Amino acid sequence: MAEQIIVNYFLPPSIQFGAGAIKQLGEHVCAFGGKKPLIVTDEGVTNAGILSRTVAPLESAQIDYAIFDAVQPNPTDLSVLEGLKGYRTEGCDLVIAVGGGSVMDAAKAIRILTTHEPPLENYYVDVGGIDRITNNLPALICIPTTAGTGSEVSQGSIITDTSGRTTEGHRKRAISTPYNMASLALLDPELTVGMPPGLTAATGMDAVTHGVEAYVATRYHPIAEGVALQALKILGKNIRQAYHQGNDVEARGEMLIASAMAAFSFQKGLGAVHSLAHQLSTEANIPHGIANAILLPEVMIFNLPHAVDGYADIAGALGIDTSGISKADAADAAIAEIRSLNEEFSIPTGLGVAGLKRERIPKIAKDAMLDHCYKFNPRPCTKADMHNLFEAAF
Ligand SMILES: [Fe+2]
């Protein structure tokens, strides 16, 4: 054991996985004693016809439900309050999230406020919110419609704070506690089949980033390390197929389970990529997965002196033949593989192309230091490092 410390590990929630799993939704609601779930979703999910596939099993089980379908990308605290209003006025007693990371994060925050006095600001991790959140919460079923964020098995919710009290303008802040985990993650690959290639790539690269950052994060967590490596193995084997052949249900299923595994693994910690990327969604409207994909190779180069062995393991997991080459060469090959995936998926070649204005870098480098993720980065980061990483990825 690397450190003689007392550690506490949380396992993922109950996971129901398989093509057609959505059909059993009514039974799960009943098992939790739910009489009227609030379904939290967004316009994209509704328009893709996934919402109707979610309510069908509820209707056949004669379960009444209400819908809050106005979650915006990068959900704000205001949007959470709107959902809470729906929960209360409709007399709901359980929450079902159907969507990607934004929807699941918003649903998790709505669920907290159903039993914890607003404002949401009291519950962010950076103000000690973890000690204010109890297990007195209604059941939450998370049904991801993308394969990447892994919010369905993570302890975190990322919410855009509009209070302006901690920084100039809006800032992404995290809620993180084991009680924030879903009661059930329902993974049905058939719901992800219609995802367009661009979204498959962006969310898939988010999952890859979770695995890479978690594996080399500094917290002692051998369980998460093993899961991260296996997640990367499955992602490396299936991400291209899911991108090019979106109707391959098997590849979609592998991506879905691997993204849940990668998200479980980041209980070990994430790293600088996420602290940097969180600034880009509020500042430049760059989707989270795209921001991660662009930043990941630059952060890996920055981390290299502190993470050679880890990156060499990652190269092997991603399917690169590392036999007979040095650890340093294998680590370089892992970085090259990330670049090659980005190129194949037509990820923008830099943050400037993706929409960031260069003159905003000093401000967002400062804000990145307020984000907790980099604290587990294998190489310690300063504000100047954050600035240089934004420049390198520009
Ligand atoms: Fe992420």
PDB file of C-alpha atoms in Angstrom, residues 139-355:
ATOM      1  CA  ALA A 139     -35.097   7.918  -5.330  1.00  0.00           C
ATOM      2  CA  LEU A 140     -33.399   8.934  -8.584  1.00  0.00           C
ATOM      3  CA  ILE A 141     -33.267   6.812 -11.730  1.00  0.00           C
ATOM      4  CA  CYS A 142     -30.733   7.999 -14.309  1.00  0.00           C
ATOM      5  CA  ILE A 143     -31.174   6.939 -17.929  1.00  0.00           C
ATOM      6  CA  PRO A 144     -28.256   8.205 -20.044  1.00  0.00           C
ATOM      7  CA  THR A 145     -28.907   8.865 -23.732  1.00  0.00           C
ATOM      8  CA  THR A 146     -25.239   9.555 -24.508  1.00  0.00           C
ATOM      9  CA  ALA A 147     -22.171   7.500 -23.594  1.00  0.00           C
ATOM     10  CA  GLY A 148     -19.602   9.708 -21.943  1.00  0.00           C
ATOM     11  CA  THR A 149     -20.403  11.888 -18.965  1.00  0.00           C
ATOM     12  CA  GLY A 150     -21.158   8.952 -16.707  1.00  0.00           C
ATOM     13  CA  SER A 151     -23.218  11.180 -14.416  1.00  0.00           C
ATOM     14  CA  GLU A 152     -25.498   8.167 -13.883  1.00  0.00           C
ATOM     15  CA  VAL A 153     -22.864   6.538 -11.661  1.00  0.00           C
ATOM     16  CA  SER A 154     -20.909   9.535 -10.393  1.00  0.00           C
ATOM     17  CA  GLN A 155     -21.223  11.473  -7.149  1.00  0.00           C
ATOM     18  CA  GLY A 156     -20.970  14.795  -8.912  1.00  0.00           C
ATOM     19  CA  SER A 157     -23.249  17.364 -10.520  1.00  0.00           C
ATOM     20  CA  ILE A 158     -21.772  20.302 -12.379  1.00  0.00           C
ATOM     21  CA  ILE A 159     -24.024  23.352 -12.263  1.00  0.00           C
ATOM     22  CA  THR A 160     -23.455  26.792 -13.754  1.00  0.00           C
ATOM     23  CA  ASP A 161     -23.625  29.205 -10.833  1.00  0.00           C
ATOM     24  CA  THR A 162     -25.228  32.489 -11.885  1.00  0.00           C
ATOM     25  CA  SER A 163     -24.928  34.215  -8.506  1.00  0.00           C
ATOM     26  CA  GLY A 164     -21.682  35.918  -9.569  1.00  0.00           C
ATOM     27  CA  ARG A 165     -20.548  35.841  -5.952  1.00  0.00           C
ATOM     28  CA  THR A 166     -17.370  33.818  -6.484  1.00  0.00           C
ATOM     29  CA  THR A 167     -16.148  35.118  -9.815  1.00  0.00           C
ATOM     30  CA  GLU A 168     -16.912  37.616 -12.565  1.00  0.00           C
ATOM     31  CA  GLY A 169     -19.878  36.241 -14.509  1.00  0.00           C
ATOM     32  CA  HIS A 170     -21.056  32.637 -14.458  1.00  0.00           C
ATOM     33  CA  ARG A 171     -18.921  29.778 -13.224  1.00  0.00           C
ATOM     34  CA  LYS A 172     -19.313  26.001 -13.214  1.00  0.00           C
ATOM     35  CA  ARG A 173     -19.382  24.615  -9.691  1.00  0.00           C
ATOM     36  CA  ALA A 174     -19.631  21.077  -8.410  1.00  0.00           C
ATOM     37  CA  ILE A 175     -21.820  19.265  -5.936  1.00  0.00           C
ATOM     38  CA  SER A 176     -20.144  16.051  -4.883  1.00  0.00           C
ATOM     39  CA  THR A 177     -21.180  13.564  -2.224  1.00  0.00           C
ATOM     40  CA  PRO A 178     -21.899   9.821  -2.266  1.00  0.00           C
ATOM     41  CA  TYR A 179     -25.554  10.672  -1.512  1.00  0.00           C
ATOM     42  CA  ASN A 180     -25.706  12.449  -4.861  1.00  0.00           C
ATOM     43  CA  MET A 181     -25.417   9.121  -6.673  1.00  0.00           C
ATOM     44  CA  ALA A 182     -28.437   7.810  -8.532  1.00  0.00           C
ATOM     45  CA  SER A 183     -30.457   5.055  -6.866  1.00  0.00           C
ATOM     46  CA  LEU A 184     -30.415   3.176 -10.184  1.00  0.00           C
ATOM     47  CA  ALA A 185     -28.552   3.667 -13.455  1.00  0.00           C
ATOM     48  CA  LEU A 186     -30.556   2.222 -16.311  1.00  0.00           C
ATOM     49  CA  LEU A 187     -28.289   1.695 -19.336  1.00  0.00           C
ATOM     50  CA  ASP A 188     -30.113   0.833 -22.534  1.00  0.00           C
ATOM     51  CA  PRO A 189     -27.848   1.028 -25.624  1.00  0.00           C
ATOM     52  CA  GLU A 190     -30.866   1.191 -27.931  1.00  0.00           C
ATOM     53  CA  LEU A 191     -31.522   4.711 -26.634  1.00  0.00           C
ATOM     54  CA  THR A 192     -28.079   5.849 -27.839  1.00  0.00           C
ATOM     55  CA  VAL A 193     -28.268   4.395 -31.363  1.00  0.00           C
ATOM     56  CA  GLY A 194     -29.609   7.599 -32.923  1.00  0.00           C
ATOM     57  CA  MET A 195     -26.788   9.774 -31.553  1.00  0.00           C
ATOM     58  CA  PRO A 196     -25.091  11.641 -34.417  1.00  0.00           C
ATOM     59  CA  PRO A 197     -21.364  10.914 -34.984  1.00  0.00           C
ATOM     60  CA  GLY A 198     -20.241  14.334 -33.670  1.00  0.00           C
ATOM     61  CA  LEU A 199     -21.990  13.797 -30.332  1.00  0.00           C
ATOM     62  CA  THR A 200     -20.762  10.184 -30.178  1.00  0.00           C
ATOM     63  CA  ALA A 201     -17.190  11.450 -30.586  1.00  0.00           C
ATOM     64  CA  ALA A 202     -17.486  14.314 -28.105  1.00  0.00           C
ATOM     65  CA  THR A 203     -19.113  12.253 -25.353  1.00  0.00           C
ATOM     66  CA  GLY A 204     -16.846   9.271 -26.086  1.00  0.00           C
ATOM     67  CA  MET A 205     -13.742  11.462 -25.722  1.00  0.00           C
ATOM     68  CA  ASP A 206     -15.145  12.738 -22.408  1.00  0.00           C
ATOM     69  CA  ALA A 207     -15.221   9.108 -21.226  1.00  0.00           C
ATOM     70  CA  VAL A 208     -11.657   8.545 -22.501  1.00  0.00           C
ATOM     71  CA  THR A 209     -10.560  11.673 -20.602  1.00  0.00           C
ATOM     72  CA  HIS A 210     -12.211  10.374 -17.411  1.00  0.00           C
ATOM     73  CA  GLY A 211     -10.293   7.105 -17.701  1.00  0.00           C
ATOM     74  CA  VAL A 212      -6.951   8.778 -18.476  1.00  0.00           C
ATOM     75  CA  GLU A 213      -7.221  11.457 -15.772  1.00  0.00           C
ATOM     76  CA  ALA A 214      -8.502   9.028 -13.126  1.00  0.00           C
ATOM     77  CA  TYR A 215      -5.799   6.447 -13.797  1.00  0.00           C
ATOM     78  CA  VAL A 216      -2.969   8.918 -13.126  1.00  0.00           C
ATOM     79  CA  ALA A 217      -4.790  11.007 -10.461  1.00  0.00           C
ATOM     80  CA  THR A 218      -2.899  11.198  -7.184  1.00  0.00           C
ATOM     81  CA  ARG A 219      -5.491   9.720  -4.813  1.00  0.00           C
ATOM     82  CA  TYR A 220      -4.851   6.175  -3.573  1.00  0.00           C
ATOM     83  CA  HIS A 221      -7.646   4.111  -5.084  1.00  0.00           C
ATOM     84  CA  PRO A 222      -6.529   0.787  -6.592  1.00  0.00           C
ATOM     85  CA  ILE A 223     -10.141  -0.287  -7.281  1.00  0.00           C
ATOM     86  CA  ALA A 224     -10.744   2.780  -9.443  1.00  0.00           C
ATOM     87  CA  GLU A 225      -7.397   2.304 -11.175  1.00  0.00           C
ATOM     88  CA  GLY A 226      -8.343  -1.187 -12.296  1.00  0.00           C
ATOM     89  CA  VAL A 227     -11.748  -0.029 -13.490  1.00  0.00           C
ATOM     90  CA  ALA A 228     -10.222   2.949 -15.362  1.00  0.00           C
ATOM     91  CA  LEU A 229      -7.857   0.708 -17.274  1.00  0.00           C
ATOM     92  CA  GLN A 230     -10.581  -1.762 -18.219  1.00  0.00           C
ATOM     93  CA  ALA A 231     -12.838   1.138 -19.273  1.00  0.00           C
ATOM     94  CA  LEU A 232     -10.079   2.467 -21.540  1.00  0.00           C
ATOM     95  CA  LYS A 233      -9.627  -0.999 -23.015  1.00  0.00           C
ATOM     96  CA  ILE A 234     -13.318  -1.210 -23.941  1.00  0.00           C
ATOM     97  CA  LEU A 235     -13.434   2.416 -25.158  1.00  0.00           C
ATOM     98  CA  GLY A 236     -10.307   1.913 -27.293  1.00  0.00           C
ATOM     99  CA  LYS A 237     -11.870  -1.153 -28.892  1.00  0.00           C
ATOM    100  CA  ASN A 238     -15.277   0.384 -29.627  1.00  0.00           C
ATOM    101  CA  ILE A 239     -15.107   4.151 -29.995  1.00  0.00           C
ATOM    102  CA  ARG A 240     -14.254   4.152 -33.711  1.00  0.00           C
ATOM    103  CA  GLN A 241     -16.961   1.616 -34.509  1.00  0.00           C
ATOM    104  CA  ALA A 242     -19.606   3.557 -32.543  1.00  0.00           C
ATOM    105  CA  TYR A 243     -18.585   6.717 -34.408  1.00  0.00           C
ATOM    106  CA  HIS A 244     -18.585   5.200 -37.897  1.00  0.00           C
ATOM    107  CA  GLN A 245     -21.404   2.645 -37.451  1.00  0.00           C
ATOM    108  CA  GLY A 246     -23.809   4.308 -35.060  1.00  0.00           C
ATOM    109  CA  ASN A 247     -26.447   1.588 -35.427  1.00  0.00           C
ATOM    110  CA  ASP A 248     -24.146  -1.135 -34.082  1.00  0.00           C
ATOM    111  CA  VAL A 249     -26.011  -1.836 -30.818  1.00  0.00           C
ATOM    112  CA  GLU A 250     -23.180  -3.974 -29.470  1.00  0.00           C
ATOM    113  CA  ALA A 251     -20.604  -1.180 -29.895  1.00  0.00           C
ATOM    114  CA  ARG A 252     -23.116   1.279 -28.409  1.00  0.00           C
ATOM    115  CA  GLY A 253     -23.579  -1.012 -25.413  1.00  0.00           C
ATOM    116  CA  GLU A 254     -19.834  -1.358 -24.894  1.00  0.00           C
ATOM    117  CA  MET A 255     -19.464   2.437 -25.013  1.00  0.00           C
ATOM    118  CA  LEU A 256     -22.291   2.865 -22.504  1.00  0.00           C
ATOM    119  CA  ILE A 257     -20.921   0.428 -19.936  1.00  0.00           C
ATOM    120  CA  ALA A 258     -17.337   1.694 -20.416  1.00  0.00           C
ATOM    121  CA  SER A 259     -18.403   5.303 -19.945  1.00  0.00           C
ATOM    122  CA  ALA A 260     -20.129   4.317 -16.687  1.00  0.00           C
ATOM    123  CA  MET A 261     -16.947   2.505 -15.621  1.00  0.00           C
ATOM    124  CA  ALA A 262     -14.742   5.493 -16.492  1.00  0.00           C
ATOM    125  CA  ALA A 263     -17.035   7.754 -14.480  1.00  0.00           C
ATOM    126  CA  PHE A 264     -16.964   5.398 -11.505  1.00  0.00           C
ATOM    127  CA  SER A 265     -13.167   5.443 -11.729  1.00  0.00           C
ATOM    128  CA  PHE A 266     -12.967   9.205 -11.312  1.00  0.00           C
ATOM    129  CA  GLN A 267     -13.882   8.796  -7.672  1.00  0.00           C
ATOM    130  CA  LYS A 268     -10.082   8.579  -7.609  1.00  0.00           C
ATOM    131  CA  GLY A 269      -9.899  12.151  -8.876  1.00  0.00           C
ATOM    132  CA  LEU A 270      -9.709  13.870 -12.241  1.00  0.00           C
ATOM    133  CA  GLY A 271      -7.083  16.372 -13.322  1.00  0.00           C
ATOM    134  CA  ALA A 272      -6.167  19.621 -15.042  1.00  0.00           C
ATOM    135  CA  VAL A 273      -8.076  18.784 -18.243  1.00  0.00           C
ATOM    136  CA  HIS A 274     -11.379  19.030 -16.397  1.00  0.00           C
ATOM    137  CA  SER A 275     -10.455  22.215 -14.496  1.00  0.00           C
ATOM    138  CA  LEU A 276      -9.577  23.855 -17.812  1.00  0.00           C
ATOM    139  CA  ALA A 277     -12.515  22.398 -19.755  1.00  0.00           C
ATOM    140  CA  HIS A 278     -15.094  23.538 -17.193  1.00  0.00           C
ATOM    141  CA  GLN A 279     -14.177  27.164 -18.007  1.00  0.00           C
ATOM    142  CA  LEU A 280     -14.673  26.701 -21.739  1.00  0.00           C
ATOM    143  CA  SER A 281     -18.336  25.744 -21.648  1.00  0.00           C
ATOM    144  CA  THR A 282     -19.339  28.895 -19.779  1.00  0.00           C
ATOM    145  CA  GLU A 283     -16.798  31.171 -21.495  1.00  0.00           C
ATOM    146  CA  ALA A 284     -16.916  29.994 -25.112  1.00  0.00           C
ATOM    147  CA  ASN A 285     -19.837  27.565 -25.275  1.00  0.00           C
ATOM    148  CA  ILE A 286     -17.477  24.728 -26.238  1.00  0.00           C
ATOM    149  CA  PRO A 287     -19.131  21.349 -25.503  1.00  0.00           C
ATOM    150  CA  HIS A 288     -17.477  19.588 -22.553  1.00  0.00           C
ATOM    151  CA  GLY A 289     -16.291  16.551 -24.535  1.00  0.00           C
ATOM    152  CA  ILE A 290     -14.805  18.697 -27.314  1.00  0.00           C
ATOM    153  CA  ALA A 291     -12.958  20.867 -24.787  1.00  0.00           C
ATOM    154  CA  ASN A 292     -11.568  17.729 -23.119  1.00  0.00           C
ATOM    155  CA  ALA A 293     -10.506  16.170 -26.415  1.00  0.00           C
ATOM    156  CA  ILE A 294      -8.578  19.298 -27.451  1.00  0.00           C
ATOM    157  CA  LEU A 295      -6.937  19.774 -24.047  1.00  0.00           C
ATOM    158  CA  LEU A 296      -6.111  16.152 -23.223  1.00  0.00           C
ATOM    159  CA  PRO A 297      -2.947  15.726 -25.357  1.00  0.00           C
ATOM    160  CA  GLU A 298      -1.532  19.067 -24.154  1.00  0.00           C
ATOM    161  CA  VAL A 299      -2.126  18.209 -20.495  1.00  0.00           C
ATOM    162  CA  MET A 300      -0.607  14.749 -21.036  1.00  0.00           C
ATOM    163  CA  ILE A 301       2.559  16.370 -22.427  1.00  0.00           C
ATOM    164  CA  PHE A 302       2.635  18.723 -19.417  1.00  0.00           C
ATOM    165  CA  ASN A 303       2.169  15.779 -17.025  1.00  0.00           C
ATOM    166  CA  LEU A 304       4.585  13.441 -18.789  1.00  0.00           C
ATOM    167  CA  PRO A 305       7.528  13.702 -16.335  1.00  0.00           C
ATOM    168  CA  HIS A 306       5.112  12.779 -13.502  1.00  0.00           C
ATOM    169  CA  ALA A 307       3.062  10.121 -15.280  1.00  0.00           C
ATOM    170  CA  VAL A 308       5.239   8.103 -17.660  1.00  0.00           C
ATOM    171  CA  ASP A 309       4.366   4.722 -16.156  1.00  0.00           C
ATOM    172  CA  GLY A 310       0.659   5.519 -16.027  1.00  0.00           C
ATOM    173  CA  TYR A 311       0.519   6.710 -19.614  1.00  0.00           C
ATOM    174  CA  ALA A 312       2.485   3.639 -20.729  1.00  0.00           C
ATOM    175  CA  ASP A 313      -0.211   1.446 -19.117  1.00  0.00           C
ATOM    176  CA  ILE A 314      -2.872   3.548 -20.841  1.00  0.00           C
ATOM    177  CA  ALA A 315      -1.199   2.997 -24.225  1.00  0.00           C
ATOM    178  CA  GLY A 316      -1.513  -0.755 -23.709  1.00  0.00           C
ATOM    179  CA  ALA A 317      -5.158  -0.408 -22.631  1.00  0.00           C
ATOM    180  CA  LEU A 318      -5.957   1.628 -25.722  1.00  0.00           C
ATOM    181  CA  GLY A 319      -4.749  -1.280 -27.833  1.00  0.00           C
ATOM    182  CA  ILE A 320      -1.258  -0.084 -28.774  1.00  0.00           C
ATOM    183  CA  ASP A 321       1.362  -2.840 -28.995  1.00  0.00           C
ATOM    184  CA  THR A 322       3.898  -1.708 -26.399  1.00  0.00           C
ATOM    185  CA  SER A 323       5.995  -4.862 -26.334  1.00  0.00           C
ATOM    186  CA  GLY A 324       9.705  -4.152 -26.625  1.00  0.00           C
ATOM    187  CA  ILE A 325       9.427  -0.376 -26.362  1.00  0.00           C
ATOM    188  CA  SER A 326      10.428   1.825 -23.430  1.00  0.00           C
ATOM    189  CA  LYS A 327       7.859   3.264 -21.019  1.00  0.00           C
ATOM    190  CA  ALA A 328       8.653   6.731 -22.354  1.00  0.00           C
ATOM    191  CA  ASP A 329       7.954   5.646 -25.933  1.00  0.00           C
ATOM    192  CA  ALA A 330       4.745   3.908 -24.854  1.00  0.00           C
ATOM    193  CA  ALA A 331       3.606   7.066 -23.037  1.00  0.00           C
ATOM    194  CA  ASP A 332       4.301   9.100 -26.192  1.00  0.00           C
ATOM    195  CA  ALA A 333       2.292   6.542 -28.184  1.00  0.00           C
ATOM    196  CA  ALA A 334      -0.684   7.057 -25.843  1.00  0.00           C
ATOM    197  CA  ILE A 335      -0.602  10.800 -26.556  1.00  0.00           C
ATOM    198  CA  ALA A 336      -0.303  10.114 -30.298  1.00  0.00           C
ATOM    199  CA  GLU A 337      -3.321   7.804 -30.092  1.00  0.00           C
ATOM    200  CA  ILE A 338      -5.453  10.557 -28.512  1.00  0.00           C
ATOM    201  CA  ARG A 339      -4.386  12.928 -31.281  1.00  0.00           C
ATOM    202  CA  SER A 340      -5.220  10.321 -33.899  1.00  0.00           C
ATOM    203  CA  LEU A 341      -8.719   9.782 -32.429  1.00  0.00           C
ATOM    204  CA  ASN A 342      -9.282  13.560 -32.430  1.00  0.00           C
ATOM    205  CA  GLU A 343      -8.250  13.752 -36.067  1.00  0.00           C
ATOM    206  CA  GLU A 344     -10.410  10.819 -37.118  1.00  0.00           C
ATOM    207  CA  PHE A 345     -13.416  12.382 -35.323  1.00  0.00           C
ATOM    208  CA  SER A 346     -12.824  15.837 -36.864  1.00  0.00           C
ATOM    209  CA  ILE A 347     -12.460  17.420 -33.409  1.00  0.00           C
ATOM    210  CA  PRO A 348     -11.502  21.110 -33.868  1.00  0.00           C
ATOM    211  CA  THR A 349      -7.717  21.451 -34.009  1.00  0.00           C
ATOM    212  CA  GLY A 350      -7.532  24.084 -31.268  1.00  0.00           C
ATOM    213  CA  LEU A 351      -9.518  26.121 -28.749  1.00  0.00           C
ATOM    214  CA  GLY A 352      -9.374  29.186 -31.028  1.00  0.00           C
ATOM    215  CA  VAL A 353     -11.035  27.295 -33.881  1.00  0.00           C
ATOM    216  CA  ALA A 354     -13.563  25.954 -31.357  1.00  0.00           C
ATOM    217  CA  GLY A 355     -14.597  29.501 -30.383  1.00  0.00           C
TER     218      GLY A 355
END
